[in-house]
GROMACS .gro file of C-alpha atoms in nm:
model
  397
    1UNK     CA    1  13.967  14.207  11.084
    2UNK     CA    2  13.671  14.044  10.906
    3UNK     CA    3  13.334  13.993  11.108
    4UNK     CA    4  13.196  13.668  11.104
    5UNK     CA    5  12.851  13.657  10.987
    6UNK     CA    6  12.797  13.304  10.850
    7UNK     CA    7  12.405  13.319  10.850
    8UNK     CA    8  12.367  13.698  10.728
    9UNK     CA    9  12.059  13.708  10.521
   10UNK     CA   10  11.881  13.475  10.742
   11UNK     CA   11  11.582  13.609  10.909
   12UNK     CA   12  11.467  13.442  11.223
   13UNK     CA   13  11.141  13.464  11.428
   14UNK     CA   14  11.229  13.388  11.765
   15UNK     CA   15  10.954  13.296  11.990
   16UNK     CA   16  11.198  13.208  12.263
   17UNK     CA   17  11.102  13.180  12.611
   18UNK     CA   18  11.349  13.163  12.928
   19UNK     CA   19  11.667  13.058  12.853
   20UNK     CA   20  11.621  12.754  12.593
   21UNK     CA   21  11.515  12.910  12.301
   22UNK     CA   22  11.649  13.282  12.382
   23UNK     CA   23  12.012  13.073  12.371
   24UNK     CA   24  11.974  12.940  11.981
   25UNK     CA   25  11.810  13.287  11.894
   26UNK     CA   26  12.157  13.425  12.110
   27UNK     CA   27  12.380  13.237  11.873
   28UNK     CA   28  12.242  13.286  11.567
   29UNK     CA   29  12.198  13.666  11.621
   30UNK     CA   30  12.579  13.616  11.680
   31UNK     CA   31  12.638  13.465  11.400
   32UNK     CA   32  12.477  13.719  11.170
   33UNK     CA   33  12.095  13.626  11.133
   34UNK     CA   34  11.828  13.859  11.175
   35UNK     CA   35  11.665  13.778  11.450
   36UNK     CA   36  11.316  13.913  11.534
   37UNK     CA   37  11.184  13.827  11.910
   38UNK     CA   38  10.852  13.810  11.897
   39UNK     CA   39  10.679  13.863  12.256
   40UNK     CA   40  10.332  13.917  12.425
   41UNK     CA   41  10.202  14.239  12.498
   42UNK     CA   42  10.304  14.159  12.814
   43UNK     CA   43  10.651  14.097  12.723
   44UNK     CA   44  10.895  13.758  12.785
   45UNK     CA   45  10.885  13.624  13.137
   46UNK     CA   46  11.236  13.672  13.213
   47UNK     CA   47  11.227  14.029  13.090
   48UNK     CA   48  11.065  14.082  13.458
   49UNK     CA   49  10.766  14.170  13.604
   50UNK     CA   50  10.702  14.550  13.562
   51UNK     CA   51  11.003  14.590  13.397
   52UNK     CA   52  10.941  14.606  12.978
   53UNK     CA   53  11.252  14.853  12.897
   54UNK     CA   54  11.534  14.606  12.956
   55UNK     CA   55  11.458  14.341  13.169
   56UNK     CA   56  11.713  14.093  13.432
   57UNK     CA   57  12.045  14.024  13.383
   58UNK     CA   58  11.950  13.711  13.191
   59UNK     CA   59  11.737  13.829  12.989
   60UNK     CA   60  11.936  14.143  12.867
   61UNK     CA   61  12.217  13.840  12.813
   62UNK     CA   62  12.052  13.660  12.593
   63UNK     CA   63  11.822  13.885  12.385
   64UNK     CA   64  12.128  14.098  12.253
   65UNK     CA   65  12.093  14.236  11.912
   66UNK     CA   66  11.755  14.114  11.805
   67UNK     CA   67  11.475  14.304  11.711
   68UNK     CA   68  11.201  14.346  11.962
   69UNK     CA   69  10.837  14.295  11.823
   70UNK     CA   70  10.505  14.208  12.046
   71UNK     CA   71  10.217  14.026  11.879
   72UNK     CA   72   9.914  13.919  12.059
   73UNK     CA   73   9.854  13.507  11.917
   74UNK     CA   74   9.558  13.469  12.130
   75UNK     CA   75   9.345  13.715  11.867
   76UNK     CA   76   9.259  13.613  11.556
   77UNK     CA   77   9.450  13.992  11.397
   78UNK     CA   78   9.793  13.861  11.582
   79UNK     CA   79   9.793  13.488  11.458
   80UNK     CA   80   9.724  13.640  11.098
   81UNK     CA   81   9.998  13.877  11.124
   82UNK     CA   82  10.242  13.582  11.251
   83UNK     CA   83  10.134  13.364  10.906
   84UNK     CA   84  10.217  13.696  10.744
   85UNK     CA   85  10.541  13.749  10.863
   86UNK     CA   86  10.660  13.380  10.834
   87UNK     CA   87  10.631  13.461  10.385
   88UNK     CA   88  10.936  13.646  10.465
   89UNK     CA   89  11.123  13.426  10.719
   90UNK     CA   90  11.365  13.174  10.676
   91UNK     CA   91  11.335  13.034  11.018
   92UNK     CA   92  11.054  13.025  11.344
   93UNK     CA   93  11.246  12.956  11.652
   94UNK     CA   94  10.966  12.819  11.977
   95UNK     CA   95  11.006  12.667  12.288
   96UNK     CA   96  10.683  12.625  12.434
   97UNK     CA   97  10.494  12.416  12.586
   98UNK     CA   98  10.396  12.158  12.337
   99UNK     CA   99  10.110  12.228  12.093
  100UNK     CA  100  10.116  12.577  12.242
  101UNK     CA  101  10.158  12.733  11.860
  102UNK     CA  102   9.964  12.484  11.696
  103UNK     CA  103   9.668  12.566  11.945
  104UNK     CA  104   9.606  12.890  11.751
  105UNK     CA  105   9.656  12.732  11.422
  106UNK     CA  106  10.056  12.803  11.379
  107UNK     CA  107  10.199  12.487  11.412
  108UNK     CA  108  10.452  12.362  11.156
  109UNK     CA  109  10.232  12.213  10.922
  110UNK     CA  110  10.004  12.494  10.884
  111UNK     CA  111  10.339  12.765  10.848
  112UNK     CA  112  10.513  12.543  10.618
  113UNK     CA  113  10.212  12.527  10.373
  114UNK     CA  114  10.253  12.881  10.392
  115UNK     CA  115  10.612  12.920  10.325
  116UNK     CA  116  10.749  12.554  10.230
  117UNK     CA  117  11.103  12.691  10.223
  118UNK     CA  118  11.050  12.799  10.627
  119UNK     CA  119  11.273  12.621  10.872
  120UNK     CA  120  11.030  12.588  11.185
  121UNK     CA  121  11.258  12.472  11.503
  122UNK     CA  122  11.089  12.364  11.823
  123UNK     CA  123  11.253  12.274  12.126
  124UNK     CA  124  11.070  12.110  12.416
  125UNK     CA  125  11.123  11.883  12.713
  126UNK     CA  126  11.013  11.539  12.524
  127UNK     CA  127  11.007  11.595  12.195
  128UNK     CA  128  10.777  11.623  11.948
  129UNK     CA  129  10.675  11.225  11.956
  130UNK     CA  130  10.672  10.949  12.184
  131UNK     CA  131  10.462  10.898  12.503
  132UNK     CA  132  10.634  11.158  12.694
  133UNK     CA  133  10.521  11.506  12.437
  134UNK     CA  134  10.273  11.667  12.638
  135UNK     CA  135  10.488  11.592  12.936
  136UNK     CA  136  10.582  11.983  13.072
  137UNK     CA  137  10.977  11.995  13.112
  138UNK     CA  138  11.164  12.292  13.309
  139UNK     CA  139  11.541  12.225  13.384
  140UNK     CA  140  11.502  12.091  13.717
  141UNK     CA  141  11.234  11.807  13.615
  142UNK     CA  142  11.415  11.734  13.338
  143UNK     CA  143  11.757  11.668  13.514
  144UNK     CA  144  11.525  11.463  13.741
  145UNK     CA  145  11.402  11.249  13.393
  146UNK     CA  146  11.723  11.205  13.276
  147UNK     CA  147  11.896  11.048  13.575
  148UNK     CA  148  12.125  11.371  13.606
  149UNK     CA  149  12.010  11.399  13.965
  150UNK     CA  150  12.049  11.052  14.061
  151UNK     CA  151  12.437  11.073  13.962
  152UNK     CA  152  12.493  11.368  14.152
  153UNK     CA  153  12.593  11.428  14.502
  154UNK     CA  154  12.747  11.221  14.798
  155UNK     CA  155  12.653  10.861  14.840
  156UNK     CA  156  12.494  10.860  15.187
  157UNK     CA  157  12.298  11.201  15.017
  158UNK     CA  158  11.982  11.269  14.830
  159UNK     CA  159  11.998  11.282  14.458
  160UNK     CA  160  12.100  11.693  14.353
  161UNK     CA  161  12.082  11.902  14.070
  162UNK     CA  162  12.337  12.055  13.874
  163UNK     CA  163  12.422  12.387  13.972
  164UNK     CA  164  12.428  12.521  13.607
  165UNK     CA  165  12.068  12.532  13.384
  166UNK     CA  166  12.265  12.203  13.183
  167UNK     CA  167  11.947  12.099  13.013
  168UNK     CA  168  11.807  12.468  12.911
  169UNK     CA  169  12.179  12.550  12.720
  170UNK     CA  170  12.203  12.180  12.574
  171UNK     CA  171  11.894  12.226  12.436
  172UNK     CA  172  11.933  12.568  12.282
  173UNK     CA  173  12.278  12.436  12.149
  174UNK     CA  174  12.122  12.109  11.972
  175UNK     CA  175  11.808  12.339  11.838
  176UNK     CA  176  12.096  12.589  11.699
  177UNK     CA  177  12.259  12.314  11.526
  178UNK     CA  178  11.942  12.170  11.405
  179UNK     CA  179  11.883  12.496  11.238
  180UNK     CA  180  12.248  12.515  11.073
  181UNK     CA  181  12.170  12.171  10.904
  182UNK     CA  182  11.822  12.264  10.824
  183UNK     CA  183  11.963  12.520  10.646
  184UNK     CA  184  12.242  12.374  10.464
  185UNK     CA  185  11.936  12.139  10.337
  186UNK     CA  186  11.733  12.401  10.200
  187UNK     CA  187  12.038  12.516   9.999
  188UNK     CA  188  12.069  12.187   9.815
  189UNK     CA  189  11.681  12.121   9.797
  190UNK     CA  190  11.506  12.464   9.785
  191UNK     CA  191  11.281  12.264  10.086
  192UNK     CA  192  11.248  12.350  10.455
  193UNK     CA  193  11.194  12.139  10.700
  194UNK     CA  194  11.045  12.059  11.089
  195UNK     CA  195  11.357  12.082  11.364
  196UNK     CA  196  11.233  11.856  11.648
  197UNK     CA  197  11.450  11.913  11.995
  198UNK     CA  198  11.424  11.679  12.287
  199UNK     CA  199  11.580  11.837  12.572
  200UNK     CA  200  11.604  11.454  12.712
  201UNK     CA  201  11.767  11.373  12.445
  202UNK     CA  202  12.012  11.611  12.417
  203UNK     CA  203  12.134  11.528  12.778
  204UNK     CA  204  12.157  11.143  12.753
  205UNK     CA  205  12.508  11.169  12.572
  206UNK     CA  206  12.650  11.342  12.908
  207UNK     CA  207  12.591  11.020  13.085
  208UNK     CA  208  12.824  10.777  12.893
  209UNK     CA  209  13.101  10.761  13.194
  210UNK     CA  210  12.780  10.645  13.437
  211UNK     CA  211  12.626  10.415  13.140
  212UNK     CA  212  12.947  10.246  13.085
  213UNK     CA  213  12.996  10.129  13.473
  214UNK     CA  214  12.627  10.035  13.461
  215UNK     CA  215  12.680   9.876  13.160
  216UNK     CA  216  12.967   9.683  13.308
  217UNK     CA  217  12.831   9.567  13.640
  218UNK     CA  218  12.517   9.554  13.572
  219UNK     CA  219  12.338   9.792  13.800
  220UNK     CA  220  12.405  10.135  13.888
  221UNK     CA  221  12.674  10.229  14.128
  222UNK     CA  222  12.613  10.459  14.452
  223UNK     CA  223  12.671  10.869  14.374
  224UNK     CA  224  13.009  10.931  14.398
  225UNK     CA  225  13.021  11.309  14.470
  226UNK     CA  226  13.339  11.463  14.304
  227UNK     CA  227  13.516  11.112  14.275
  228UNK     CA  228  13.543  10.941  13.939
  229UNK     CA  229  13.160  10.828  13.853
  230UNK     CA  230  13.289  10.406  13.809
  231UNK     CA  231  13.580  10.487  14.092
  232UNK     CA  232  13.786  10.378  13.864
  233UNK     CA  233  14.044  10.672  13.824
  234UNK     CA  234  14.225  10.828  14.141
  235UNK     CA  235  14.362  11.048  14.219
  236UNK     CA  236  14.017  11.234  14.105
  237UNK     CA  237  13.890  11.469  14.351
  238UNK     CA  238  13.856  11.797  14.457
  239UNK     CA  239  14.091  11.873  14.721
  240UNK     CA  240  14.147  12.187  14.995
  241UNK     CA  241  14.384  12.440  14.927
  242UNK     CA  242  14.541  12.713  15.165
  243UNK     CA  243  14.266  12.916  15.064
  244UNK     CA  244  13.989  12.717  14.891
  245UNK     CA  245  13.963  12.407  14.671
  246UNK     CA  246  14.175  12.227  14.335
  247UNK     CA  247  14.053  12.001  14.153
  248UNK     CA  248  14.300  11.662  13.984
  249UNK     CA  249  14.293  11.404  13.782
  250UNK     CA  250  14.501  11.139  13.705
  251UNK     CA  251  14.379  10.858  13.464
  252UNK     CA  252  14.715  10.747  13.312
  253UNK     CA  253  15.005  10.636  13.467
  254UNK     CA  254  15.220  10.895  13.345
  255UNK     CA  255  14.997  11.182  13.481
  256UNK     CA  256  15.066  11.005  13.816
  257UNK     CA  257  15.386  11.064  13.797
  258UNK     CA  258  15.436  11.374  13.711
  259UNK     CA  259  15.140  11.487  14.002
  260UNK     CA  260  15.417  11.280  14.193
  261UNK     CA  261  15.708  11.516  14.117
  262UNK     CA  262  15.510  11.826  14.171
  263UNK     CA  263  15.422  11.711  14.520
  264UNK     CA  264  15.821  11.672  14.529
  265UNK     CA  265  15.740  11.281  14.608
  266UNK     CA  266  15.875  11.123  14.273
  267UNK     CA  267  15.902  10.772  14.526
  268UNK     CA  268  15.513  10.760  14.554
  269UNK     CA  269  15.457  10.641  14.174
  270UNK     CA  270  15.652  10.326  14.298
  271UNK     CA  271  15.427  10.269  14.638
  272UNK     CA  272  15.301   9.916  14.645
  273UNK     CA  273  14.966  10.115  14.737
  274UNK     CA  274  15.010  10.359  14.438
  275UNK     CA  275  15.159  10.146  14.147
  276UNK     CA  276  14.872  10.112  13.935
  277UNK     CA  277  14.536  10.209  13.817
  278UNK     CA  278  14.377   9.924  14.002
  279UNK     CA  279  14.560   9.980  14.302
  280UNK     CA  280  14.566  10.342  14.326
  281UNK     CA  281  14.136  10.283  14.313
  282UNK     CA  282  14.158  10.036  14.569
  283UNK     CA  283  14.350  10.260  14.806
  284UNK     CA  284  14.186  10.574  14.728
  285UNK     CA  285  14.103  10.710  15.082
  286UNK     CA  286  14.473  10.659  15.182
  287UNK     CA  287  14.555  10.811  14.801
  288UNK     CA  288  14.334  11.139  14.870
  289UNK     CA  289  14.480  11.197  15.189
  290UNK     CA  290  14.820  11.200  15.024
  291UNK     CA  291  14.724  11.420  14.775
  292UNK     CA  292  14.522  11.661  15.028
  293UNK     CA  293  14.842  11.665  15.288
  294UNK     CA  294  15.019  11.849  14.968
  295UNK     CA  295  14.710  12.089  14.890
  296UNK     CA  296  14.652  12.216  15.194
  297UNK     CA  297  15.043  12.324  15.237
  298UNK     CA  298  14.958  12.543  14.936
  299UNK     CA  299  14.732  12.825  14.805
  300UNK     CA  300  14.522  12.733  14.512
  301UNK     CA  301  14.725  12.979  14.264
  302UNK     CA  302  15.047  12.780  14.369
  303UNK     CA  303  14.930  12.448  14.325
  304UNK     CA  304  14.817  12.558  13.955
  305UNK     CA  305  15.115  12.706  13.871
  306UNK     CA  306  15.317  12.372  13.993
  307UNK     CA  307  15.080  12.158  13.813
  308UNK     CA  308  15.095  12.358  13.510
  309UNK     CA  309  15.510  12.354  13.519
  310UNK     CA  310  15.490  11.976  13.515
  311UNK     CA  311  15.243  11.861  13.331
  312UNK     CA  312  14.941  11.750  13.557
  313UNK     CA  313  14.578  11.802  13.519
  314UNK     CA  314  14.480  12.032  13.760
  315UNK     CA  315  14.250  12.348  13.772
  316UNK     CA  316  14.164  12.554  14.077
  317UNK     CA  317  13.767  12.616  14.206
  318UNK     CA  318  13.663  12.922  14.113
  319UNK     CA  319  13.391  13.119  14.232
  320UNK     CA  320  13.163  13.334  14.018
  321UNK     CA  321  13.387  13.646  14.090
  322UNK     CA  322  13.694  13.454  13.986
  323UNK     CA  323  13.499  13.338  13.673
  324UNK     CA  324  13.367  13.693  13.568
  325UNK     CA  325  13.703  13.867  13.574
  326UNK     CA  326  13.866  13.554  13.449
  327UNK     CA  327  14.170  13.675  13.196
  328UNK     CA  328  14.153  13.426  12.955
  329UNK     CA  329  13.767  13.446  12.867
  330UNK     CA  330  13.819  13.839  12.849
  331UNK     CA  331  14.162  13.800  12.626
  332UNK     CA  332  14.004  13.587  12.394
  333UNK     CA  333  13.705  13.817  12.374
  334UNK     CA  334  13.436  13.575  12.516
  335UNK     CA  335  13.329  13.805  12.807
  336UNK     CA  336  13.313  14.185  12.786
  337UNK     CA  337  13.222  14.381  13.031
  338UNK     CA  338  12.980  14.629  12.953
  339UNK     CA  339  12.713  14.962  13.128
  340UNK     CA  340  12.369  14.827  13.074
  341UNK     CA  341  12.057  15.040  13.170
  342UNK     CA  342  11.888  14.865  13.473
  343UNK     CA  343  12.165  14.595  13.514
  344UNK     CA  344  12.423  14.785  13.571
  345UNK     CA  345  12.776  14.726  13.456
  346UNK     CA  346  12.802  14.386  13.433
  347UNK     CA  347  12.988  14.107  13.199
  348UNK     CA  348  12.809  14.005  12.905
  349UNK     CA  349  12.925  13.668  12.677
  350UNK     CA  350  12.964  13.649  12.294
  351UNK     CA  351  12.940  13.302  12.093
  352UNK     CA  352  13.189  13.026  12.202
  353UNK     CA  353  13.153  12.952  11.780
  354UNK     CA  354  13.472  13.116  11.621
  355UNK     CA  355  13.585  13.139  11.256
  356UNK     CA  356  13.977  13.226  11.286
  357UNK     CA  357  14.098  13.577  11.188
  358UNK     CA  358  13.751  13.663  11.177
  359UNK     CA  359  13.548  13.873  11.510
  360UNK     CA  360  13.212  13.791  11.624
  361UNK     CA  361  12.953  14.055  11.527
  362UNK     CA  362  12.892  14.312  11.761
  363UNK     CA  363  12.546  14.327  11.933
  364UNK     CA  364  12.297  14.617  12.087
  365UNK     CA  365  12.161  14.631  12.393
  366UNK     CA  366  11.848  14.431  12.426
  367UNK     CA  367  11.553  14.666  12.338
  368UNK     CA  368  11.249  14.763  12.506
  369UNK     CA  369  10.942  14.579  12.484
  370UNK     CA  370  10.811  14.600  12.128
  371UNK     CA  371  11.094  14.861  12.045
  372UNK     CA  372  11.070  14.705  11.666
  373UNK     CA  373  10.699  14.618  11.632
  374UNK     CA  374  10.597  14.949  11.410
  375UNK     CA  375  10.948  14.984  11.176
  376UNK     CA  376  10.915  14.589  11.095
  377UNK     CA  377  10.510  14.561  11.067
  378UNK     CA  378  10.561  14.809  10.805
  379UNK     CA  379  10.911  14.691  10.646
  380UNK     CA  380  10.794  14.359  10.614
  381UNK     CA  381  10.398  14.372  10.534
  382UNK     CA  382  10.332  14.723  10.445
  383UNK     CA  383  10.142  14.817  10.754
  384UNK     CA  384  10.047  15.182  10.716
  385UNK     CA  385  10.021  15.432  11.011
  386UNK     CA  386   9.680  15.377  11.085
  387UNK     CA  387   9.684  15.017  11.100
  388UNK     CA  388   9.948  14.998  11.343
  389UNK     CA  389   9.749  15.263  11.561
  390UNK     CA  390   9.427  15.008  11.544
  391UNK     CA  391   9.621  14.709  11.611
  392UNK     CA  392   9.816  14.895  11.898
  393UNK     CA  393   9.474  14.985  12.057
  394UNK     CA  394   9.294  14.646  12.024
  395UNK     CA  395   9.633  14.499  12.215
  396UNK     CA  396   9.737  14.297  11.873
  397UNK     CA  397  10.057  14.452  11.917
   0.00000   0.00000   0.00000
């Protein structure tokens, strides 16, 4: 079978930091780019401290088949050698603080004078206009900004955070797809162009079932916990199993009914309490603890496989064990478990982007800090021997 290598040719400088940027770079190394991580002497944060080889878990995740190059932008030699390499890039990948690149002279405008076909993509928690673009932005202040937090929990609880790193991955994602377009520009024009990521905006979309109810009444309703956000939609819960948690939904009348028959109580879809949308809200205490009398007869594998036979929406909780060994993900190829030097054997993810008939591209190991700097210092600008050597001792590289 075919690989799938949509953006082969495409070389990418990925300043990535974390899990934001590291992400895009992820997905387009997966998607056949050449993508060159560019890092401090000191390596990427999440690599570890004290640990330049292969880093954390995360970081050996996400960092995946790029080249590994360290450049010092804090001297004069290492910003030089950055405007150097970007005559031979197609795209610069960054999500730093704001103005952190164009504080040593390698913002857009200055790289794209250089190279005016160069895509240069930044990601960062504001944006790059507005009031809010020197604001600082982690994933935890920004689910804060967005009103994430205040959505989430139990009403008579304080606002909480989504598990998951939400904004971090929906950023990455949206700075990926900036990049795409950017380049499917600069095919027709011959032009790059500046990729501008808000991580706030990329998260405001999620909100529409919240925005709608406070559209409708006016003000924002209490925090609903697993319920439907406008408690408008029951049965919607998570409910106790035998032996953990399921989660249902019912929004139509006919997937009340069937969850009806596979509790083997077809009479309920006719209860004055239970005969429609509206009333079935109204009554949803005395509807959950219907629902939860079945569940907790049952183990969560059996109320799936019910659900499943007739038709309702249902999926069972599952814990990060459950989730790692998951069949499906590994069938289809998204999770792989693989021997990784420091980690471990763990289970590493490919790109949830797939062309059919077509595999995603395999990809190394992450490599050791600055595995890469010498073989592409010299590919791409001719360094000789000796000039590496300096630049290696004067911590350029």
């Amino acid at each position: 079978m075919d690989v799938a290598e949509p953006l082969k040719g495409v070389t990418v400088l990925d300043f990535g930091q974390v899990y934001n940027g590291p992400y895009c770079g992820f997905l387009l190394a997966q998607a056949g780019a050449r993508v060159i991580k560019i890092e401090s002497t000191k390596g990427e944060t999440l690599r570890g401290p004290g640990r330049p080889v292969n880093g954390t878990y995360p970081f050996a995740t996400l960092n995946r088949g790029k080249e590994c190059i360290t450049l010092n932008i804090k001297k004069k030699e290492g910003q030089n050698l950055v405007r150097r390499l970007v005559e031979h890039a197609d795209v610069l990948l960054e999500n730093f603080a704001p103005g952190t690149l164009a504080k040593y002279g390698l913002g857009s405008d200055e790289l794209r004078s250089i190279n005016p076909e160069l895509i240069y993509a930044s990601s960062t928690g504001y944006g790059g206009s507005g009031r809010y673009k020197d604001y600082l932005g982690m994933d935890i202040t920004l689910q804060a900004m967005t009103g994430i937090m205040s959505v989430t929990g139990q009403a008579d609880g304080p606002p909480q955070k989504a598990g998951a790193a939400l904004c971090d991955f929906l950023g990455g994602i949206h700075t990926y797809a900036g990049i795409v377009s950017a380049l499917y520009e600069r095919a027709r024009t011959g032009i790059g162009s500046t990729v501008d990521v808000s991580m706030q905006d990329c998260v405001f979309p999620t909100l529409l079932t919240q925005l709608g109810a406070y559209f409708q009444q006016g003000e924002q309703r209490p925090r609903t916990g697993n319920r439907h956000a406008g408690l408008a939609a029951a049965p919607y819960n998570v409910y106790e199993a035998k032996d953990g948690h399921v989660a249902i939904i019912s929004i139509r009348e006919g997937h009340w009914r069937k969850l009806c028959e596979a509790m083997g109580e077809p009479g309920l879809a006719s209860d004055e309490r239970f005969s429609s949308v509206r009333l079935r809200s109204k009554n949803m205490d005395e509807l959950d603890e219907t629902v939860e009398k079945w569940t907790r007869r049952h183990k969560k594998a059996e109320i799936f496989s019910k659900a499943q036979a007739f038709g309702v929406i249902c999926a069972p909780v599952q814990n990060l064990e459950d989730v790692v060994n998951d069949p499906h993900l590994h069938e289809r190829g998204s999770l792989v478990w693989q021997k990784h030097e420091g980690v471990g054997e763990a289970v590493f993810f490919n790109t949830p982007i797939r062309f059919k008939g077509k595999n995603t591209p395999y990809l190394k190991e992450v490599a050791p800090l600055g595995e890469h700097s010498n073989a592409i210092l010299s590919e791409m600008l001719g360094l000789g021997k000796e000039e590496l050597e300096v630049l290696k001792k004067e911590d350029v590289i």
